[in-house]
Short mmCIF file of C-alpha atoms and ligand atoms in Angstrom, two decimals:
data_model
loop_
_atom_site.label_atom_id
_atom_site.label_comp_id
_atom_site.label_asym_id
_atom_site.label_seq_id
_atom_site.Cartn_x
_atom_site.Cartn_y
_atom_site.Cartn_z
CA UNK A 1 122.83 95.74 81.72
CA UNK A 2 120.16 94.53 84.66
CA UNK A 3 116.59 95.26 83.58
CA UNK A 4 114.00 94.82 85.83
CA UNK A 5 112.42 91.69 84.26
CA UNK A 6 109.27 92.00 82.47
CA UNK A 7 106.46 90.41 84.04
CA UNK A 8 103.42 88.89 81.95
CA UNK A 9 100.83 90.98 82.68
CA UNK A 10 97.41 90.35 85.24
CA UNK A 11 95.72 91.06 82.10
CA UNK A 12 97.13 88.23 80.14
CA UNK A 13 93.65 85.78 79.08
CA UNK A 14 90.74 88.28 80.59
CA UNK A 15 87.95 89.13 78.72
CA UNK A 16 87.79 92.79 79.29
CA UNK A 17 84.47 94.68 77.85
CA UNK A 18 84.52 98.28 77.29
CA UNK A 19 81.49 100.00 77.61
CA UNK A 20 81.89 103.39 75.28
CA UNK A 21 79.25 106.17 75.45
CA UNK A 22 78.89 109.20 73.58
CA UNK A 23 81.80 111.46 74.94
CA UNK A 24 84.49 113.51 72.87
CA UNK A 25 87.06 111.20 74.66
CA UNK A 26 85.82 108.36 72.75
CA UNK A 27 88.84 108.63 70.65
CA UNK A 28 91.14 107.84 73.75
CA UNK A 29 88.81 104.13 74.11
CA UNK A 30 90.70 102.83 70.79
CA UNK A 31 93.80 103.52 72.24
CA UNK A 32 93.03 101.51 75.48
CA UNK A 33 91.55 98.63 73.25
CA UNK A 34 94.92 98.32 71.95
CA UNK A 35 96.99 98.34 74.97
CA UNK A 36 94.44 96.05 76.48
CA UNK A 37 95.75 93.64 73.73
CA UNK A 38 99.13 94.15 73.61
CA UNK A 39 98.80 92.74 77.11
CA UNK A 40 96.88 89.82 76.51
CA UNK A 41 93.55 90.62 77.00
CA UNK A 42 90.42 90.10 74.80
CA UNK A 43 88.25 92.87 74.41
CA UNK A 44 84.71 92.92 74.07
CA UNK A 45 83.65 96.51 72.90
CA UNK A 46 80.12 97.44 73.59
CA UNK A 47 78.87 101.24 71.47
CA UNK A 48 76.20 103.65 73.12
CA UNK A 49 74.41 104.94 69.98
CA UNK A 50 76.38 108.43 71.01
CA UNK A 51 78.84 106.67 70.54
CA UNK A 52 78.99 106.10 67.05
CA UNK A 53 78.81 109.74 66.71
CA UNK A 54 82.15 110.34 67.66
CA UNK A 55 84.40 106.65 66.35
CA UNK A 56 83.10 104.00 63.99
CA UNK A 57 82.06 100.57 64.84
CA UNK A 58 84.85 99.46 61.98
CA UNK A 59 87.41 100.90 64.11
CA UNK A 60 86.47 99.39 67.52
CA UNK A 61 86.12 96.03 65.45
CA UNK A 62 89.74 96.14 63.81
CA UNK A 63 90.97 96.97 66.59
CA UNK A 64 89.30 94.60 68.92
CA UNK A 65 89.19 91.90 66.36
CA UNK A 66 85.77 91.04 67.76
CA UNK A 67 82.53 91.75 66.53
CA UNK A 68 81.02 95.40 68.52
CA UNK A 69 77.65 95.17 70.09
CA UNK A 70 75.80 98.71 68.99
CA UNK A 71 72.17 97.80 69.14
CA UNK A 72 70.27 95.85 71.53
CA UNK A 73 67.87 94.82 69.64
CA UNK A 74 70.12 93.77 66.66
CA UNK A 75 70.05 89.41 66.34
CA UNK A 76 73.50 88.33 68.11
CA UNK A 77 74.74 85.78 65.76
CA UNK A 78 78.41 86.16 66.40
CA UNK A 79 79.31 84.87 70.32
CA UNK A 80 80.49 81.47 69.42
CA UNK A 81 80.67 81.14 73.23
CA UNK A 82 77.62 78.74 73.80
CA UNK A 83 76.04 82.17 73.22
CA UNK A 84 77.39 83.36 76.51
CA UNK A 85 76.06 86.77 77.27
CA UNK A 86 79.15 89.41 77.45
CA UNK A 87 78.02 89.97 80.92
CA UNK A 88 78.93 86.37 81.89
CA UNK A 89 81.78 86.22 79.68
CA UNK A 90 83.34 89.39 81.43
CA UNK A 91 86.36 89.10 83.72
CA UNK A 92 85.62 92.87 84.27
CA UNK A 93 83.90 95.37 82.47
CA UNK A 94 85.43 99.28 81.98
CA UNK A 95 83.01 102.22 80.79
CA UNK A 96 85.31 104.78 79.41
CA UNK A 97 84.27 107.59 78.45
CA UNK A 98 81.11 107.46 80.87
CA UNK A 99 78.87 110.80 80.23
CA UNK A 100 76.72 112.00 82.81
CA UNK A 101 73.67 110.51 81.15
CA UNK A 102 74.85 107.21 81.12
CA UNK A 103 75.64 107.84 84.50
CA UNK A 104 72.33 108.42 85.51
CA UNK A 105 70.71 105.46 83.83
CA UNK A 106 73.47 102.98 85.46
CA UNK A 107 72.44 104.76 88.72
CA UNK A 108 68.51 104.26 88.29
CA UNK A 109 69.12 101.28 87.02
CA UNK A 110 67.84 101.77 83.21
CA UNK A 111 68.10 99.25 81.09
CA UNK A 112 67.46 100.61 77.34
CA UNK A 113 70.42 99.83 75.75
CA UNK A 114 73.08 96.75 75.32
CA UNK A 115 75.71 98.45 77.66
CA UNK A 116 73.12 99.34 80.53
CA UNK A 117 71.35 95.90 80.13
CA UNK A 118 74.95 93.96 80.62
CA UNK A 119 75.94 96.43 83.27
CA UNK A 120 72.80 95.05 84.80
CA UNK A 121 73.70 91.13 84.18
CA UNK A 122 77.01 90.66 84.81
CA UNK A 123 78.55 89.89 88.13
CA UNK A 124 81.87 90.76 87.15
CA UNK A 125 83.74 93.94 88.71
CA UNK A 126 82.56 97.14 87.12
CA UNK A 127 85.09 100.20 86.29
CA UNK A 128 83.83 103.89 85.47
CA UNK A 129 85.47 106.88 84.11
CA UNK A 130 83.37 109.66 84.08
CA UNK A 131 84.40 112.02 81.51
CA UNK A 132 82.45 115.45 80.64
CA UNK A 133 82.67 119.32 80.80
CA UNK A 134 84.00 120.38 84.49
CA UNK A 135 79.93 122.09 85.02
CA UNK A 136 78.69 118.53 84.23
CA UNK A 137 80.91 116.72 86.38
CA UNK A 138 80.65 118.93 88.89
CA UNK A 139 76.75 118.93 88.86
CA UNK A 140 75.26 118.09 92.06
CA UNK A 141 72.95 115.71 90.21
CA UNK A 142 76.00 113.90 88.59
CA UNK A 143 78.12 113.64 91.93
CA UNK A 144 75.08 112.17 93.94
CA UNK A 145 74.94 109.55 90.35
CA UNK A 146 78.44 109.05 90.91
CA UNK A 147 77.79 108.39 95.07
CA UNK A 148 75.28 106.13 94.24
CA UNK A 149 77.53 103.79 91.89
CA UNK A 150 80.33 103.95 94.05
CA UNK A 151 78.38 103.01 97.11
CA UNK A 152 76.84 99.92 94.89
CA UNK A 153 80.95 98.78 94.72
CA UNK A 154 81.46 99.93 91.24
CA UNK A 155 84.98 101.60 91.03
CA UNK A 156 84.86 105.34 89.76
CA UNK A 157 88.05 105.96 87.82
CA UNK A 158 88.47 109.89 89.03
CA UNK A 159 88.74 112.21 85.50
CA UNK A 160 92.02 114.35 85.39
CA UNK A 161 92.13 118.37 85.45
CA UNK A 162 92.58 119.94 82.66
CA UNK A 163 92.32 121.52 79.23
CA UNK A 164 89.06 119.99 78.04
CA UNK A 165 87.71 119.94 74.41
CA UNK A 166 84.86 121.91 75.30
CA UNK A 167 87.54 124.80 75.79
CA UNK A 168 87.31 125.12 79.40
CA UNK A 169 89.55 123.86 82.15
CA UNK A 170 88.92 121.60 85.09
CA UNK A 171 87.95 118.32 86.23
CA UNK A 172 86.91 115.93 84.04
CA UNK A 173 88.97 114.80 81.42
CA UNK A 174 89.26 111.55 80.83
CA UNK A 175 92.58 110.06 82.15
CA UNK A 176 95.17 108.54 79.49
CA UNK A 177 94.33 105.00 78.47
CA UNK A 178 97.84 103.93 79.74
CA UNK A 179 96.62 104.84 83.27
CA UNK A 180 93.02 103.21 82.42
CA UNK A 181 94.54 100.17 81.55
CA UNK A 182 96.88 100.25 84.70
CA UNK A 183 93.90 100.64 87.00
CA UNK A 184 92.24 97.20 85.47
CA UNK A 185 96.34 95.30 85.81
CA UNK A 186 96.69 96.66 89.28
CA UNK A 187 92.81 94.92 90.26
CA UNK A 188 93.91 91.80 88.59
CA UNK A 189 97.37 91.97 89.70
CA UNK A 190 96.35 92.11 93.62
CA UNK A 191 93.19 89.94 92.96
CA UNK A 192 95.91 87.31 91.90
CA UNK A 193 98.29 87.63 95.04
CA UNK A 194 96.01 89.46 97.55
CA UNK A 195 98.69 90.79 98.80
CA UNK A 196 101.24 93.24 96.53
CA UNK A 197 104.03 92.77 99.61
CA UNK A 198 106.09 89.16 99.28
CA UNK A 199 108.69 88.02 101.42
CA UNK A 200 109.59 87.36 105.04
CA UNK A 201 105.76 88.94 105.53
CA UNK A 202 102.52 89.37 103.68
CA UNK A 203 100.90 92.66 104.25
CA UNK A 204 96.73 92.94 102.97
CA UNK A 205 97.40 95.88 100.65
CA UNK A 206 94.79 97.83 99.39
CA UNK A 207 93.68 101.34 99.02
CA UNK A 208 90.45 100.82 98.49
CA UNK A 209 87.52 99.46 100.78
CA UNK A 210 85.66 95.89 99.72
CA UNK A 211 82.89 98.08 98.01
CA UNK A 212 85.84 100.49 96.29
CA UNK A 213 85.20 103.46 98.58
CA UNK A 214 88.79 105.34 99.28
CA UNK A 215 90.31 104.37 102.05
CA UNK A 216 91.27 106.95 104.72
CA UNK A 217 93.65 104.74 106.67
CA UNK A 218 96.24 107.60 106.79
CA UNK A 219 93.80 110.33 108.62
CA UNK A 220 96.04 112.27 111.40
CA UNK A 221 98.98 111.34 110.12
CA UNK A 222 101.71 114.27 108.70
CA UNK A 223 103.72 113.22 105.28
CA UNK A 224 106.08 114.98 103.92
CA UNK A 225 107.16 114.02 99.81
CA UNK A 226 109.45 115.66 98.06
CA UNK A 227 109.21 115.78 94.47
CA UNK A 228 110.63 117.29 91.13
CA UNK A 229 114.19 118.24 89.76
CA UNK A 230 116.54 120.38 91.42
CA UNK A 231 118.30 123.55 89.73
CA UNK A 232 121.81 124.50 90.35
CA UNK A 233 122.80 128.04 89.51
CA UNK A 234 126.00 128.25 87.35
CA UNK A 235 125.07 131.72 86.32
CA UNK A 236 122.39 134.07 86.15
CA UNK A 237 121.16 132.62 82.97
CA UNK A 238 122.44 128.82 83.45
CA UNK A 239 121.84 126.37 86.05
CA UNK A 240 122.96 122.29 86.14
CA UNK A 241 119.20 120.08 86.81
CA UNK A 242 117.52 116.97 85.44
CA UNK A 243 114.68 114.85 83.77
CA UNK A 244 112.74 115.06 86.84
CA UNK A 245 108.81 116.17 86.10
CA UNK A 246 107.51 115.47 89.71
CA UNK A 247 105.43 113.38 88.40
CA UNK A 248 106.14 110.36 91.05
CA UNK A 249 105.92 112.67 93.86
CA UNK A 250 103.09 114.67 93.11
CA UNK A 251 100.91 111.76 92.26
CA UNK A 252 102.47 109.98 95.55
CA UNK A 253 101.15 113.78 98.09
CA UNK A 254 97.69 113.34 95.92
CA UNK A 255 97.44 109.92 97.33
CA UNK A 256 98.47 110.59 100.63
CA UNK A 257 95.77 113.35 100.80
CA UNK A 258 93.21 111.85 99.38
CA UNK A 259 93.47 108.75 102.62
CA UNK A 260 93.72 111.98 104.77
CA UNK A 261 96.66 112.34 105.84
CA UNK A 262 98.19 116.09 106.21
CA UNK A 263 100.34 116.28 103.56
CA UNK A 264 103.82 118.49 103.03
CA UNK A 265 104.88 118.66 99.60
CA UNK A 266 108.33 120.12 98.77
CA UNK A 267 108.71 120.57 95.23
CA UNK A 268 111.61 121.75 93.41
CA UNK A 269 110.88 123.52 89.77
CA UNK A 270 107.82 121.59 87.76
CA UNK A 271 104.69 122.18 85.74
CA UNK A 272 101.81 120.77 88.07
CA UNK A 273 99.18 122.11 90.08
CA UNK A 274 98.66 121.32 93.74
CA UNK A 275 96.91 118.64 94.40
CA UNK A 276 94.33 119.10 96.84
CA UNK A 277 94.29 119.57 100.02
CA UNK A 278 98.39 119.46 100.12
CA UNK A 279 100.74 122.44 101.29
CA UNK A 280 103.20 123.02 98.39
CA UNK A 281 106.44 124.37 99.30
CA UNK A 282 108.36 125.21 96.53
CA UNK A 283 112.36 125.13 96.57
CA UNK A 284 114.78 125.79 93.63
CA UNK A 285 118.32 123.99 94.79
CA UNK A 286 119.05 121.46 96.74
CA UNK A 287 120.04 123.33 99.69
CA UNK A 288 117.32 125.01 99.58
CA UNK A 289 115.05 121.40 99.65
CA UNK A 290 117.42 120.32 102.74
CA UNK A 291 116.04 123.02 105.01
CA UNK A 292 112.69 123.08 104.09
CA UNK A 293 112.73 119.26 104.21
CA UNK A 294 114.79 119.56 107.48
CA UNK A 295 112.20 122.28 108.84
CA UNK A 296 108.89 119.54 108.86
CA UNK A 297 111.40 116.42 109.97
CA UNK A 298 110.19 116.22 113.41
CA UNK A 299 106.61 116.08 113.42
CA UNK A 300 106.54 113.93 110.32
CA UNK A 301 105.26 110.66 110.53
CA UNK A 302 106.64 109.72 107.54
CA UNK A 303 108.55 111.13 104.82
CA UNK A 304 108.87 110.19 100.68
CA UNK A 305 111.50 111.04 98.41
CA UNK A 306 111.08 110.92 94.96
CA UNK A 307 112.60 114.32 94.71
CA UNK A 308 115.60 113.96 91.92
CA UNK A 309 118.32 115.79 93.80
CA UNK A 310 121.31 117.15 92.29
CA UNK A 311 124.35 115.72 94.23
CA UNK A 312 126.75 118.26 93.28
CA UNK A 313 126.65 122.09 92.31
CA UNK A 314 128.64 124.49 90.39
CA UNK A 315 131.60 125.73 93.60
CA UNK A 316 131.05 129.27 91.81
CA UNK A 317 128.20 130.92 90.94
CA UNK A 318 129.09 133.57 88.72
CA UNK A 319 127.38 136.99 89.01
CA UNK A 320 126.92 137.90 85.79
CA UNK A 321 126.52 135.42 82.63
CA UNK A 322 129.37 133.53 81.40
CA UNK A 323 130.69 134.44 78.25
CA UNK A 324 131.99 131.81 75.88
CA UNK A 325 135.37 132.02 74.52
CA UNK A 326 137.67 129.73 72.61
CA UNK A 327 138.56 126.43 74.05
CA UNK A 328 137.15 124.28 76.81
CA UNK A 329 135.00 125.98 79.91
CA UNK A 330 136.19 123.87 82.91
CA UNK A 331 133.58 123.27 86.14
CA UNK A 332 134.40 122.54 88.92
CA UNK A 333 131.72 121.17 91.09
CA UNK A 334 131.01 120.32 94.94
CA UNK A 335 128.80 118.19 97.04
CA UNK A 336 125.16 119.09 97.80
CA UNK A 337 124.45 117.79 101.08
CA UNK A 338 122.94 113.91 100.67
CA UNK A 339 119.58 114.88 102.67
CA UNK A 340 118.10 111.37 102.75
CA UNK A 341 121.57 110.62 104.06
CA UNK A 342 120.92 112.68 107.18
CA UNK A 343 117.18 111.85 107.70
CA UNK A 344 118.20 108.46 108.16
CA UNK A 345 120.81 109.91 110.86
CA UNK A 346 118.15 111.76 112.32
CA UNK A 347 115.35 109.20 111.98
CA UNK A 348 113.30 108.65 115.48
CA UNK A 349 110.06 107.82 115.08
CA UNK A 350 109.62 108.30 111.30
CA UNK A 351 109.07 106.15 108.48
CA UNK A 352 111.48 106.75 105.89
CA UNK A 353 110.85 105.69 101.86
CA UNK A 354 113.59 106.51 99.39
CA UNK A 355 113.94 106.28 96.04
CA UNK A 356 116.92 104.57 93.61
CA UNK A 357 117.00 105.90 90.11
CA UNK A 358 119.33 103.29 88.62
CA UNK A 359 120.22 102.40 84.77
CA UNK A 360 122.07 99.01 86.06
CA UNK A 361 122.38 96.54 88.75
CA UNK A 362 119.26 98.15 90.16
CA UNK A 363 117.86 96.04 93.24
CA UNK A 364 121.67 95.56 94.08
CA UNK A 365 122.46 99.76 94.10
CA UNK A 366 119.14 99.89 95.83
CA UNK A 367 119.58 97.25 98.55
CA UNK A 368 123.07 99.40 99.45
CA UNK A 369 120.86 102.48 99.95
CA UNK A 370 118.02 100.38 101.66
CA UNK A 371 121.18 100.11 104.37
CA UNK A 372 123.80 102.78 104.56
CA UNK A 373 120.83 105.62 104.42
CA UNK A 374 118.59 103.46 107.53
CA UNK A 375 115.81 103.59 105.47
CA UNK A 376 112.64 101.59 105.69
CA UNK A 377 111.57 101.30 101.92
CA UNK A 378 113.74 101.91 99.02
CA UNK A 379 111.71 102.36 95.51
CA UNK A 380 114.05 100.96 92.89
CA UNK A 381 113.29 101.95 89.36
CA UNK A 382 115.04 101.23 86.40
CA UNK A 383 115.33 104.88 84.79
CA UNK A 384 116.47 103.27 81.33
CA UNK A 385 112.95 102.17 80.63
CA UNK A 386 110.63 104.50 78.78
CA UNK A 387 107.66 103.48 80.31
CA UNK A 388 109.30 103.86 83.95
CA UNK A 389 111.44 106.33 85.83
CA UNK A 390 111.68 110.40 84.24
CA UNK A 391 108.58 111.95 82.92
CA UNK A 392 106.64 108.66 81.92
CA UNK A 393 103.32 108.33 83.07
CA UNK A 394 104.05 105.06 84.11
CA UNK A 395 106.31 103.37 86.82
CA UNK A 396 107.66 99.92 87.40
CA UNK A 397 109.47 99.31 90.61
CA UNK A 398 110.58 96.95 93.24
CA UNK A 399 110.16 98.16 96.46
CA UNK A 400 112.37 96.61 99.03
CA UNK A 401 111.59 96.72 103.10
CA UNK A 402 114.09 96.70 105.83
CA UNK A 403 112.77 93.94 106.96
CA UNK A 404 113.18 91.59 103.95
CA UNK A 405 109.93 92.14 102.17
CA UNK A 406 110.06 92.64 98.13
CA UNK A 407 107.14 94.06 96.60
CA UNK A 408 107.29 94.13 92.64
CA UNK A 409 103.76 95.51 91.76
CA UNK A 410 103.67 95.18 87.54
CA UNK A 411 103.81 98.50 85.02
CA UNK A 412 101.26 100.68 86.41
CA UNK A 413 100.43 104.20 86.68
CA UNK A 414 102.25 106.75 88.92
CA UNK A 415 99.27 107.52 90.67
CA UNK A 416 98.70 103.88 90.99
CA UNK A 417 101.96 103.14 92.06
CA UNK A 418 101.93 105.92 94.89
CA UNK A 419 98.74 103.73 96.41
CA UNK A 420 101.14 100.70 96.25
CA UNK A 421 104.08 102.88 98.50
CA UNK A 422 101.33 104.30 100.50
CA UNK A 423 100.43 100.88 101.56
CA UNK A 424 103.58 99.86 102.53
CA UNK A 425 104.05 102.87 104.50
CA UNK A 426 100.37 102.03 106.27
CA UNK A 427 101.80 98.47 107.01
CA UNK A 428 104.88 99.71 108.80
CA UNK A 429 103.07 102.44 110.57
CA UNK A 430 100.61 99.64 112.17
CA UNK A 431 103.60 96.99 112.95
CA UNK A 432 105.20 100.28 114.73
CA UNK A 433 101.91 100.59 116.73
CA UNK A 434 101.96 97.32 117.64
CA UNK A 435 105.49 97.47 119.13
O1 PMT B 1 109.59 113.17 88.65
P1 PMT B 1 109.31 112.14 87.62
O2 PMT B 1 109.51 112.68 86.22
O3 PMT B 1 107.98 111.48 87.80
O4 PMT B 1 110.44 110.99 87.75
C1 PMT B 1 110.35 110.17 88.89
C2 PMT B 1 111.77 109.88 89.44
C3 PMT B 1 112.54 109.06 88.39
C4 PMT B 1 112.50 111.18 89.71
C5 PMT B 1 111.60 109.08 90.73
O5 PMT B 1 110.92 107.87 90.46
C6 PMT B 1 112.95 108.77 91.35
O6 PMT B 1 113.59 107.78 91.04
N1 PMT B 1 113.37 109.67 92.25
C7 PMT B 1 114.71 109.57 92.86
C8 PMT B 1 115.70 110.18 91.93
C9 PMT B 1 117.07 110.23 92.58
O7 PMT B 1 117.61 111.24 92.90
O8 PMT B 1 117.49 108.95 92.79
P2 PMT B 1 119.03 108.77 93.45
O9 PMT B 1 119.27 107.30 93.39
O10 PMT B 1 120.00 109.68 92.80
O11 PMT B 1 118.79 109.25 94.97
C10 PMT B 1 118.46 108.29 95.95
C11 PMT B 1 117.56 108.92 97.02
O12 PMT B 1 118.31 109.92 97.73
C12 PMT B 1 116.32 109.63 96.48
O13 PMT B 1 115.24 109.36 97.36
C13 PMT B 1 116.68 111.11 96.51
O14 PMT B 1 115.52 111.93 96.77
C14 PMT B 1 117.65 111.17 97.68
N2 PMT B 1 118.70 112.19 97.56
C15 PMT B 1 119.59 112.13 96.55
C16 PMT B 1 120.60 113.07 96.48
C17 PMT B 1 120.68 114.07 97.49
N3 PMT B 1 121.64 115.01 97.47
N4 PMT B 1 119.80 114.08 98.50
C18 PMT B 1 118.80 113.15 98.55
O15 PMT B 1 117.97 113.18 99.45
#
């Protein structure tokens, strides 16, 4: 069976330090440690006192296998690196969790501690994930903090919504250290190749402006993404659907809205919220996603599909539920209609992205879509993997182009990932402008 090949990750030799201040989600830091490893990186961890109220220094050391820095003023006998100070050693440094008072030191520029004093020294690119209760985050005082970082180039890692361990609900969670560690391979990945897009034509991809404000290169612009399973009555109880969270798609609208474009999401049955700032229209079958994809066509600029759509459905839907009885129950099932299949038909001025959930000979099933459906991008994902494809967090893709271009960004996150297609989509909007 095809895989997608693995490829070694951006990671692979960088000395990574991880800044770790006194936040609940400090247990979530050991876990990126060790995926930082597992792809080749050496990690450096640096403890706030806080800190240490919430993991030991043991821990960070076993699982760093480097001595932890904890106290500033503590003699530094262990950097066997010429005595190199971490902050010149760094290929990057990642605070996560960052609290709202570290926050505002790094923003006045305190220096009191070993984490604020290397934040000061290094010149290496500087990653924050805020993490606290959603009235913290939220604080006037912390956003302005936050402002003020982000508009000295340091990357803000935007906390998740959710169920925090303070009991309430809201922004600022910390987000998973597989998507932490994806937004450090996806900096080192395009810092490598400047460009994510290979081929017949190089396209600058980025989301993010040279001091890591966000981009809002898609402002005006109308895109429509489809996301989520389909269900397919069989009877009032039963219907035939799939693995599909809407995971890809959701994260792909949050994008899309967050470079301002106007975004359309139709969503067949999941468990997310909204993201902001999108209209949701919510469909059960796939009939029902054809005409509300069908009704916003026209005055799309471009459209996304990472919707899993059922291609057939039960012929009968029975009225009442289906009672078992001895022997086999036969089906017997009919087409849905193939609505990528008639975008592509229909497609003017649009720019069209599908997706290709394959198990084998993926680029090759993909490439056929790429073609009959007169698409512009196909996604191709390998929906065998674990860490790709149904209900992971994660994604790893090849995107192909019309025009020959191959873009194989490495395992990232889905909300990553949707910055990655996003591009793309940018890149062929401008070469249509230019025509
Ligand atoms: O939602 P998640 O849990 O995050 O999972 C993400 C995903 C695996 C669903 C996503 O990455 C993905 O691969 N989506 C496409 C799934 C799919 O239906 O692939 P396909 O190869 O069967 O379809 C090819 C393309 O045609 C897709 O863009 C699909 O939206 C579209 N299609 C398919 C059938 C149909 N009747 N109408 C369509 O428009």
């Amino acid at each position: 069976m095809e895989t997608v090949a693995e490829h070694p990750s951006s990671l692979l030799g960088k000395h990574i330090v991880l800044g770790v201040t006194g936040g609940i989600a400090a247990y979530k830091a050991v876990e990126v440690v060790s995926r930082l490893r597992k792809k080749g990186a050496h990690v450096h961890v640096i403890m706030t006192r806080g800190a240490q109220n919430f993991v030991t220094e043991l821990t960070f050391r076993e699982m760093s296998d480097a001595p932890v820095l904890t106290d500033m003023w503590a003699k530094v006998t262990h950097y066997h690196v010429e005595h190199i100070a971490l902050a010149q050693l760094a290929d990057a440094v990642l605070v996560a969790p960052a609290t709202a008072n570290f926050l505002a030191k790094a923003a006045c520029g305190l220096a009191d501690d070993m984490l604020t004093t290397t934040l000061l020294a290094t010149k290496a690119p500087i990653f924050v994930a805020p993490a606290m209760n959603t009235a913290m985050y939220e604080n006037a005082i912390t956003q302005e903090n936050i402002e003020k970082l982000r508009s000295r180039g340091i990357h803000i890692v935007e906390p998740a919504s959710g169920q925090l361990a303070c009991g309430t609900s809201g922004a600022g969670r910390l987000p998973e250290p597989v998507e932490l560690v994806a937004v450090l391979e996806q900096f080192f990945h395009a810092a490598a190749n400047d460009t994510l897009c290979v081929g017949t034509k190089t396209t600058e991809c980025s989301s993010v402006g040279a001091n890591g404000e966000q981009k809002h290169d898609l402002a005006s612009r109308k895109i429509l993404v489809t996301a989520g399973g389909t269900h397919e009555p069989l009877d009032p109880v039963r219907f035939l659907g799939n693995r599909s969270t809407g995971k890809m798609g959701f994260a792909v609208a949050e994008a899309a809205a967050a470079r301002g474009a106007d975004v359309v999401l139709v969503a067949g049955p999941v468990n997310l919220a909204t993201p902001a700032g999108v209209r949701r229209v919510d469909v059960l079958t796939a009939q029902e996603m054809h005409d509300a994809v069908l009704a916003e066509y026209e005055t799309a600029d471009a459209v996304i599909k990472a919707a899993a759509v059922a291609d057939y459905r039960p012929k009968e839907r029975a009225g009442q539920k289906i009672k078992k009885k001895d022997g086999s129950l036969f089906l017997e099932l009919v087409r849905n209609p193939d609505i990528l299949k008639e975008l592509g038909e229909r497609k003017t001025h649009q720019i069209l992205v599908g997706f290709a959930a394959e198990t084998e000979h993926v680029l090759e099933y993909a490439a056929g879509k790429l073609q009959k459906k007169n698409l512009d991008f196909i996604v191709a994902n390998d929906v065998s993997r674990t860490d790709a494809g149904f209900s992971a967090d994660t994604n790893c893709v090849t995107i192909l182009g019309c025009d020959g271009t191959k873009t194989q960004p490495p395992l990232m996150s889905k909300r990553a990932l949707a910055d990655v297609i996003l591009d793309c989509v940018a890149g062929a909007m401008a070469e249509k402008r230019k025509d």
